[in-house]
Amino acid sequence: MVTAVAQRLASQRKEIDDTLAAFALSPTQLQEVKAKMRVELERGLKKDSHPTASVKMLPTYVYRTPDGTERGKYLALDLGGTNFRVLVVKIRTGMRNSVRMYNKIYAIPLEIMQGTGEELFDHIVQCISDFLDYMGMKNTRLPLGFTFSFPCNQTGIDKGDLVCWTKGFKATECEGYDVVDMLREAIKRRNEFDLDIVAIVNDTVGTMMTCAYEDPKCQIGLIAGTGSNVCYMEEMKNIEFVEGDEGQMCVNTEWGGFGANDNIEDIRTRYDREVDGGSLNPGKQRFEKMTSGMYLGEIVRRILIDLTKHGLLFRGRITERLKTKGIFETKFLSQIESDRLALLQVRSILQHLGLDSTCDDSIIVKEVCGAVSRRAAQLCGAGMAAVVDKIRENRGLDNLEITVGVDGTLYKLHPHFSTILKDTVRELAPNCKVDFILSEDGSGKGAALITAVIDKYLYAMRFSDETLRDIMARFRREMENGLGRDTNPTATVKMLPTFVRSIPDGSEKGDFIALDLGGSNFRILRVKVSHEKKQTVQMESQIYETPEDIIHGSGSRLFDHVAECLGDFMEKQKIKDKKLPIGFTFSFPCAHTKLDEAVLLTWTKRFKASGVEGMDVVKLLNKAIKKRGDYDADIMAVVNDTVGTMMTCGFDDQRCEVGIIIGTGTNACYMEELRHIDLVEGDEGRMCINTEWGAFGDDGTLEDIRTEFDREIDRGSPNPGKQLFEKMVSGMYMGELVRLILVKMAKEGLLFEGRITPELLTKGKIETKHVSAIEKSKEGLTKAEEILTRLGVEPSEDDCIAVQHVCAIVSFRSANLIAATLGAILTRLKDNKNTPRLRTTVGIDGSLYKMHPQYARRLHKTVRRLVPESDVRFLLSESGSGKGAAMVTAWASRKVHVFTIQQISILNKCAKN
Ligand code: G6P
Ligand code: G6P
Ligand code: BGC
Ligand code: BGC
């Protein structure tokens, strides 16, 4: 009797062992899985084999992991795991661990998961609508990152055709269609709010990004949840079907499809085949069906049925419950396998599932669960070993240290899965030290981070008023440093005294010549100021070329050229025999000790003639004129273009006490109290200071707001490291900034379907005048199309809109930054005058300010916001700064000058020294 029972038990045991033996993989088998996975990874990457590969290796257009500088507020959707979630993610700048998230979970009923595509997306949009209401954010159009945990054929970061549904989804009319389009259309159908869908992101990618935000070594994302999948950073040159060889791109392996070409049939069991047959997508996702939460319970259930059939379980009774698909969810599997659970508790779980079990039954059930989940973890481990070894070989390393970011209910809830997975990776990839970190916040955060990475440079160009006020305060400090005797030598903003002490007072008269060098045109003018009943000015001017080779040649050649042009002009004016006083507008930073002595400190903008820096430009020009010997000249004053502009405008408006240029370069001058100018003797009256604000930031004070594009512009400029503020705002650089952003966006597949043409890559192909044209409100888009077509990129309508957007952000940033620095000057004037409200006029010139359709309005508005306690009149200098130079010359050349009392006192002081 005893032996009969023992024999029966032994035979039962054997039957159970035999059944489960198929799930025990030997080390050799695991090595084989790893090797086969490796072959499939390679096949997926190769152009020829990609179309038929079982592991699809889909490009994601994510080129890098976050670097911690991302910021902004984003909306994220997270669809495809156990939960559907809508989130808002706020990322504070410059700090890791500074992400705040608010989310709400919504149910997706089965009939919607498996209904029509339109119903599914309408449902999603309804949930978004509810969430926006809940957050009170209906009217804020936020950028959205969409975690969509299904295989998508991406052609850009915001374009992805669903390859096929997996897991529990089966909505009709979706496969083969662009998921972003479907979402956009559903938003349009609802017609209630608008969103910028910036990125579509697989959950593996979102998870990698989430974890990489905390650990920069994280370059792999793993999901072991309802489904199973991995992504990792692959070398671009290995991704044959994506253009470009530089850098890396994240590849979504979709390893769940592994086995589609029958190459793992040797390890698939009849239970795997049954589960596959009964699934929504038979024949597909074979590896996923052996490794992920949605199917492990099913495999267990099939085995249990089989064992019951053989009388080995549940007293041989196959109940309706046991026949019910899906009763074994991952969480039950995880609970049953928990070591902390006594058998009695296992029984009670089974009971809860409606399975009436004995104590022996629960032991067997636990064994079955263990065998199935162990195999799943080992298979994932083998797959992961293939991935890490591939990365190691990509990098030509003997040993690799890398981090995997992981998410998914199976990994998180199962008591042994993660340990077995890690052990397997260690055994199969001994040369790789692989750390696993759990993604705490799901992949929604990662989707937001991807959105932030893309939007980063544009976000980094938008400033709040708070930031602008901060920049204003920084510039005020710079001004003070430049004015102080001790601080001036090391100051970046040089605050150069100009020796111009007042604006025109209406008594000027005479016949003058003005040279105007340094803006987009080199101009020579004759300015006649007469004074019959009222003061009138007559001007004639001519523009002369300044060829590149002269600008970049030797200084003597440059000044010979200027002298030659001047000779030509005098010839034409028939004044070669006269010695007219000359005013020289020279639009570069010069140190003056008097009005007609100006030592060039440094070239800026396009100029780079040798042997001029450190020299007095008056002497150089005089020398060149003397060398010719065909005419005589009397250079009486050198003025900066800002000063010329202030004087020109001052002629019409006595209140003008600031001059700014927003043209090829940028700069400002203003009337400062002499008592604050340590470098010039005297305390009475005022003197015009040429701030040379273009150099603001040259000591690193603006690093937090400079973008990678600003740095690139600087690197490629004739004067790297100098004029950093100028390079962010002025006309010479604006088109280039836009071009660099467009190249970047095209590279990331965000524009022109990723097309990058040689023209687009050519420096200087987008100019400020193009930016101005594109931003015109009526014909802007047509202009954009024209300009982009000339660059050969075949823009779509969306591309044109996006490019217009980029232009607006770049030019807006410029206007904002100028508003901040000008704001600093205005508050200083106000403090100097000690008045509660400043009334003043700012004279302005420069091609950017004049030609750009929106610039002036934006600047004026922001200045008024930043300095509310002021009434500022902006006066455009209609006649350039040459007229102003003549005014200064008039003052300097007065034989009999009527000095004001203040001026006499200054002159006395100067004479004493
Ligand atoms: C993360 C993501 C989900 C993803 C899930 C996988 O939390 O936010 O979108 O699909 O992990 O886990 P699950 O087990 O829910 O499928
Ligand atoms: C004025 C002056 C130029 C000056 C220019 C700036 O018109 O006469 O000397 O440099 O403005 O503008 P631009 O856009 O030509 O650099
Ligand atoms: C999908 C993947 C996804 C994975 C994990 C699979 O079914 O095909 O895109 O990453 O599930 O959610
Ligand atoms: C120069 C300034 C000039 C400005 C505008 C800058 O590059 O340094 O002196 O005023 O351009 O032309």
PDB file of C-alpha atoms and ligand atoms in Angstrom, residues 80-81 148-152 164-167 202-204 223-230 252 254 256 285 288 295, ligand 3:
ATOM      1  CA  GLY A  80       0.409  50.822 -23.589  1.00  0.00           C
ATOM      2  CA  GLY A  81       1.354  49.508 -20.176  1.00  0.00           C
ATOM      3  CA  PHE A 148       3.283  54.947 -26.962  1.00  0.00           C
ATOM      4  CA  SER A 149       4.442  51.477 -26.035  1.00  0.00           C
ATOM      5  CA  PHE A 150       4.052  49.728 -29.342  1.00  0.00           C
ATOM      6  CA  PRO A 151       6.356  49.243 -32.309  1.00  0.00           C
ATOM      7  CA  CYS A 152       6.366  52.332 -34.507  1.00  0.00           C
ATOM      8  CA  CYS A 164       1.354  46.378 -35.406  1.00  0.00           C
ATOM      9  CA  TRP A 165      -0.527  46.285 -32.162  1.00  0.00           C
ATOM     10  CA  THR A 166       0.865  44.087 -29.419  1.00  0.00           C
ATOM     11  CA  LYS A 167      -0.249  43.006 -25.959  1.00  0.00           C
ATOM     12  CA  ASN A 202       8.505  54.078 -26.896  1.00  0.00           C
ATOM     13  CA  ASP A 203       8.281  53.169 -23.189  1.00  0.00           C
ATOM     14  CA  THR A 204      11.779  51.667 -23.275  1.00  0.00           C
ATOM     15  CA  ILE A 223      10.756  46.994 -19.989  1.00  0.00           C
ATOM     16  CA  ALA A 224       9.753  43.783 -18.272  1.00  0.00           C
ATOM     17  CA  GLY A 225       6.064  44.400 -17.777  1.00  0.00           C
ATOM     18  CA  THR A 226       2.903  43.608 -19.659  1.00  0.00           C
ATOM     19  CA  GLY A 227       5.205  43.470 -22.685  1.00  0.00           C
ATOM     20  CA  SER A 228       8.928  43.020 -23.064  1.00  0.00           C
ATOM     21  CA  ASN A 229      11.379  45.208 -24.918  1.00  0.00           C
ATOM     22  CA  VAL A 230      14.786  46.927 -24.913  1.00  0.00           C
ATOM     23  CA  ASN A 252      14.127  50.522 -30.119  1.00  0.00           C
ATOM     24  CA  GLU A 254      11.436  45.491 -30.341  1.00  0.00           C
ATOM     25  CA  GLY A 256       9.623  40.940 -28.374  1.00  0.00           C
ATOM     26  CA  GLN A 285       5.941  38.555 -30.510  1.00  0.00           C
ATOM     27  CA  GLU A 288       7.584  38.559 -25.647  1.00  0.00           C
ATOM     28  CA  TYR A 295       1.672  35.899 -20.956  1.00  0.00           C
TER      29      TYR A 295
HETATM   30  C1  BGC B   3       5.826  46.563 -27.551  1.00  0.00           C
HETATM   31  C2  BGC B   3       6.975  47.454 -27.256  1.00  0.00           C
HETATM   32  C3  BGC B   3       6.976  47.851 -25.826  1.00  0.00           C
HETATM   33  C4  BGC B   3       6.875  46.680 -24.919  1.00  0.00           C
HETATM   34  C5  BGC B   3       6.843  47.028 -23.454  1.00  0.00           C
HETATM   35  C6  BGC B   3       5.768  45.455 -26.558  1.00  0.00           C
HETATM   36  O1  BGC B   3       4.631  44.719 -26.766  1.00  0.00           O
HETATM   37  O2  BGC B   3       5.930  46.023 -28.838  1.00  0.00           O
HETATM   38  O3  BGC B   3       6.962  48.564 -28.104  1.00  0.00           O
HETATM   39  O4  BGC B   3       8.123  48.566 -25.552  1.00  0.00           O
HETATM   40  O5  BGC B   3       5.746  45.957 -25.243  1.00  0.00           O
HETATM   41  O6  BGC B   3       5.733  47.769 -23.115  1.00  0.00           O
END
